[in-house]
Short mmCIF file of C-alpha atoms in Angstrom, two decimals:
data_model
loop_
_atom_site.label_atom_id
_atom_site.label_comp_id
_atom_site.label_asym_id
_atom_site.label_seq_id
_atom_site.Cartn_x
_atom_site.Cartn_y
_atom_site.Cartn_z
CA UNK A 1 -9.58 5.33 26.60
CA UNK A 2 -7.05 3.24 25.10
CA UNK A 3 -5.38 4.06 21.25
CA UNK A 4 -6.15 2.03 18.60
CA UNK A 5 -3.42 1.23 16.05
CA UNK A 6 -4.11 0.26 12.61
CA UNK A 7 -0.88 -1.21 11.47
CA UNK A 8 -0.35 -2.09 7.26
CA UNK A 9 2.14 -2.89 4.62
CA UNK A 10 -0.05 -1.19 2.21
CA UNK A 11 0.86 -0.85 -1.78
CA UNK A 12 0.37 3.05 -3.27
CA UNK A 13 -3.15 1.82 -4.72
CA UNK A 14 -4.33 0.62 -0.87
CA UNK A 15 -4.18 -3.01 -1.64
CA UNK A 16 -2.96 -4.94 1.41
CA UNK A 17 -4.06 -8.33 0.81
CA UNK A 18 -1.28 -11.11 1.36
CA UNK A 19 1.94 -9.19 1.71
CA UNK A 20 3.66 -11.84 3.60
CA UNK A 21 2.94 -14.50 0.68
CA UNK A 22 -0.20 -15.66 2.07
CA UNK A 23 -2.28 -17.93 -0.16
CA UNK A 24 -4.61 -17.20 -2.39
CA UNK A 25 -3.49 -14.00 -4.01
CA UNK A 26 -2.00 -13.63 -7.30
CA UNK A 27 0.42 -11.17 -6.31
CA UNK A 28 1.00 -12.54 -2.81
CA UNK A 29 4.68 -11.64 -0.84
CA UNK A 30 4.45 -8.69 -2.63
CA UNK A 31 6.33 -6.84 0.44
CA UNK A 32 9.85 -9.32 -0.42
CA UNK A 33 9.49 -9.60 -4.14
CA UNK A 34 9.66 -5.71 -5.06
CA UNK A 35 11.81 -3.82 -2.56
CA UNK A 36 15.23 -4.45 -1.19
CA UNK A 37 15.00 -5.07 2.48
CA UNK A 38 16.72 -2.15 4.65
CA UNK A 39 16.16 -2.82 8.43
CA UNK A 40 15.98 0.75 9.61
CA UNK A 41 12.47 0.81 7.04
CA UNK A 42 10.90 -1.61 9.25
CA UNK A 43 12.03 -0.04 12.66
CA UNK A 44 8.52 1.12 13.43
CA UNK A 45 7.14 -2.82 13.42
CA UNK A 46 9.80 -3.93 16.49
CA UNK A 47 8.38 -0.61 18.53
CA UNK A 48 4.83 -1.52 17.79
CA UNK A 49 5.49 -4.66 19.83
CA UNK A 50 7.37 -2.70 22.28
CA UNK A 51 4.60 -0.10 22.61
CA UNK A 52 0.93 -2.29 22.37
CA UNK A 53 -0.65 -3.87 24.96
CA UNK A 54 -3.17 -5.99 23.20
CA UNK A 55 -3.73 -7.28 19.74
CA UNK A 56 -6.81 -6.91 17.57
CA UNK A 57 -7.58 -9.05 14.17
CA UNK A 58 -10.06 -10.34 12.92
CA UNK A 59 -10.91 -13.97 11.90
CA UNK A 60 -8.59 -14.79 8.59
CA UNK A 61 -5.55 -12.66 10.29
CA UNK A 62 -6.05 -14.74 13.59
CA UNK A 63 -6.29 -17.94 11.13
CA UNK A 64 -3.34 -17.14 8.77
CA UNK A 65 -1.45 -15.97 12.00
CA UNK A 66 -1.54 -18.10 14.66
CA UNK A 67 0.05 -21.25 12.95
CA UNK A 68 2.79 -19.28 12.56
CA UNK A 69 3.58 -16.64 14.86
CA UNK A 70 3.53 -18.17 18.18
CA UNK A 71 7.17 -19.93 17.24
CA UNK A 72 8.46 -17.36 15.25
CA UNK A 73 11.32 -15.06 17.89
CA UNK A 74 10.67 -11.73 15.45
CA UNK A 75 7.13 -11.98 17.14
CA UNK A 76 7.97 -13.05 20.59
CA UNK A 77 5.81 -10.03 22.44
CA UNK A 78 2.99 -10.84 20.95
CA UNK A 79 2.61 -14.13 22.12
CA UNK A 80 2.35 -13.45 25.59
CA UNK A 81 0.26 -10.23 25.13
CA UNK A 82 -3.44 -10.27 25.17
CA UNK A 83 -5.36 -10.97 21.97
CA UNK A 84 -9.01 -10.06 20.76
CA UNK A 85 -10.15 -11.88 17.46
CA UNK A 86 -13.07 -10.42 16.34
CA UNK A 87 -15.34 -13.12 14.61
CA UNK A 88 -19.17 -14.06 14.33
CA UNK A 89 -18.16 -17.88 13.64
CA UNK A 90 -15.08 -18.64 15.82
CA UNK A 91 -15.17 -20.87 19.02
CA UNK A 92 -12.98 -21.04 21.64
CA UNK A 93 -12.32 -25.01 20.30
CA UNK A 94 -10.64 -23.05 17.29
CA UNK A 95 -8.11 -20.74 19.55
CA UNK A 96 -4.26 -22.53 19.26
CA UNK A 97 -3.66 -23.18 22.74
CA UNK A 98 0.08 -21.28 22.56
CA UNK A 99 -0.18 -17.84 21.57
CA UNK A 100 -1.38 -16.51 24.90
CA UNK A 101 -4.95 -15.32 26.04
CA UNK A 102 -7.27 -14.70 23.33
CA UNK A 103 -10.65 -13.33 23.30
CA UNK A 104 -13.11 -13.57 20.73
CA UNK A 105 -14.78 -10.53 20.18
CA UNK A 106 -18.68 -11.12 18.46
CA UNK A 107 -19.15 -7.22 17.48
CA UNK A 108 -17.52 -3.86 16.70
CA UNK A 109 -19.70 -2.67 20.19
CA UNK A 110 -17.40 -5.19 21.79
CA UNK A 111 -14.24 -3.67 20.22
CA UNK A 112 -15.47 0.14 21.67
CA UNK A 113 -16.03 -1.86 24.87
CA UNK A 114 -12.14 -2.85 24.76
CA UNK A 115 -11.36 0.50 24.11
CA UNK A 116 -12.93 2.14 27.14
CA UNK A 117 -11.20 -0.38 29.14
CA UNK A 118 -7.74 0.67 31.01
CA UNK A 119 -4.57 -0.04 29.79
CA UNK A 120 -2.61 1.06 26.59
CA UNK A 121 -2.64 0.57 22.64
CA UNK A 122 -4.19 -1.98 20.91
CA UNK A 123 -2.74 -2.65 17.58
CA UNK A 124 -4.45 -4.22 14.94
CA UNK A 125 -2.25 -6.34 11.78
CA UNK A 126 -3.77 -7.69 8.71
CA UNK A 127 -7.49 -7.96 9.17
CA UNK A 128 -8.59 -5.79 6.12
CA UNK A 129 -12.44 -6.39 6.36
CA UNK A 130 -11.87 -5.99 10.16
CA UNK A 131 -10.29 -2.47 9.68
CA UNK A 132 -12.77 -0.84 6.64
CA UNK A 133 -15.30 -1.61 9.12
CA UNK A 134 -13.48 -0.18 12.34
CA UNK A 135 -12.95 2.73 10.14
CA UNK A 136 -16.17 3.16 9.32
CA UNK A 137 -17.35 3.07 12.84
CA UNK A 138 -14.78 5.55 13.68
CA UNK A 139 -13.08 3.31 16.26
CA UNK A 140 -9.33 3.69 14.56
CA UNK A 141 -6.60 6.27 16.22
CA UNK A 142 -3.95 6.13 14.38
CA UNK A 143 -2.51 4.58 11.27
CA UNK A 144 1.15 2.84 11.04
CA UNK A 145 1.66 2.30 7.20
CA UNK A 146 4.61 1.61 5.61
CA UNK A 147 3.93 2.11 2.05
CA UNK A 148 5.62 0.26 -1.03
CA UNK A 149 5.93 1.83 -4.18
CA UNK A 150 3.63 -0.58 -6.20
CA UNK A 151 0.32 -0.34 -8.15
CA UNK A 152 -1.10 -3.68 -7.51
CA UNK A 153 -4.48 -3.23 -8.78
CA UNK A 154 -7.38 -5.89 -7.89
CA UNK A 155 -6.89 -6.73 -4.08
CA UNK A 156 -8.25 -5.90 -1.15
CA UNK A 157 -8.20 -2.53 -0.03
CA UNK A 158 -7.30 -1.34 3.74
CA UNK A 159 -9.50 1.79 3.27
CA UNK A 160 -13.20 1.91 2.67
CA UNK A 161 -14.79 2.96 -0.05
CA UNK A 162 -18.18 3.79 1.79
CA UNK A 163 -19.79 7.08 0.70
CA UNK A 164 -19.49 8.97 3.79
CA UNK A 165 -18.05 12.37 5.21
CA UNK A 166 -14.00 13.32 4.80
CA UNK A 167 -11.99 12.27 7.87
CA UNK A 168 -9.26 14.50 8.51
CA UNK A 169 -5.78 12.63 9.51
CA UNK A 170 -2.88 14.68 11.09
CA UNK A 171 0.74 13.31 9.73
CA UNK A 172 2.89 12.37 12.97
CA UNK A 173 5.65 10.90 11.65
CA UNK A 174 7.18 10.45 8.19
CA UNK A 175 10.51 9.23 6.21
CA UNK A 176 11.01 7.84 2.83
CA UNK A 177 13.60 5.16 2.90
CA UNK A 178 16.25 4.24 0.13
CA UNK A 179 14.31 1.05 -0.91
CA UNK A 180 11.83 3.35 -1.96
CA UNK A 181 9.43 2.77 1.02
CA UNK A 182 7.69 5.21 3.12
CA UNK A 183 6.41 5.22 6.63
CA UNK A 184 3.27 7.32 7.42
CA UNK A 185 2.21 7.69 10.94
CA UNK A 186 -1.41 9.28 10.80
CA UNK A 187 -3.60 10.41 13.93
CA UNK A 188 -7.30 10.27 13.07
CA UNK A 189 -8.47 14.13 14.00
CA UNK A 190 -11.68 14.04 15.68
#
């Protein structure tokens, strides 16, 4: 069974809408406007590309995304590695024809499907709605979050906030950074 990552900038209030200055939001590029950039706090993004075999988002990320990353070098392994958009109104006539293969995915059976499949990690960016609902199908492995010291307030949130039973998470790896960031590396104890 292959791991599924759930990777996040994430404020201390769970909002993770627009962190790369995405439109829309009224705090948007929240991530550059409040904390001084120190590489070595962003480490754990260049080994997620290193590490995943596949890509997961859903159908804003892919939208937002694939303008944009296919050129950009910072993103280079993900362009040639297999990507799954999950979406009930995508076509293939709205796939950008230079970011690789790309699947479109019509259900969150089709994303335990993947899963099953052989191969390694599948790491999913962005894609908020996508990951409250993977959560709540209990189809998430692991969390990546790298987590600013904001209160942001209205946004949206990467967790759900669906009455249901406590889900244990086992701390893997941890370190607070100068900037005032911290990276959390969860397991999802089942």
């Amino acid at each position: 069974m292959r791991t599924l990552i759930s990777t996040a900038f994430v404020s201390l209030d769970g909002v993770v809408e627009a962190p790369g200055g995405e439109p829309g939001y009224r705090n948007s590029g929240w991530t550059f406007k409040h904390a001084e950039f120190l590489p070595e706090a962003f480490e754990i993004k260049g080994r997620e590309q290193k590490e995943a075999t596949a890509m997961l988002m859903g159908r804003l990320s892919y939208e937002a995304f694939s303008p944009v990353w296919p050129d950009m070098t910072e993103f280079a392994d993900y362009k040639v590695m297999p990507k799954f958009v999950v979406s009930t109104t995508l076509t293939e006539d709205d796939l950008v024809p230079d970011w690789g293969e790309t699947t479109i995915l019509r259900s969150l059976d089709e994303v335990a499907a993947l899963k099953e499949t052989e191969g390694g990690p599948i790491i999913v960016h962005g894609s908020a709605s996508l990951n409250r609902s993977l959560s709540d199908a209990g189809l998430i492995d692991r969390y990546h979050l790298l987590v600013f010291p904001l209160l942001l307030g209205a946004g949206k949130r990467l967790f759900s906030d669906t009455d249901k039973d406590a889900q244990k998470l086992k701390l893997v790896e941890h370190e607070a950074y100068a900037n005032g960031l911290q990276k959390n590396v969860f397991d999802v104890v089942r």
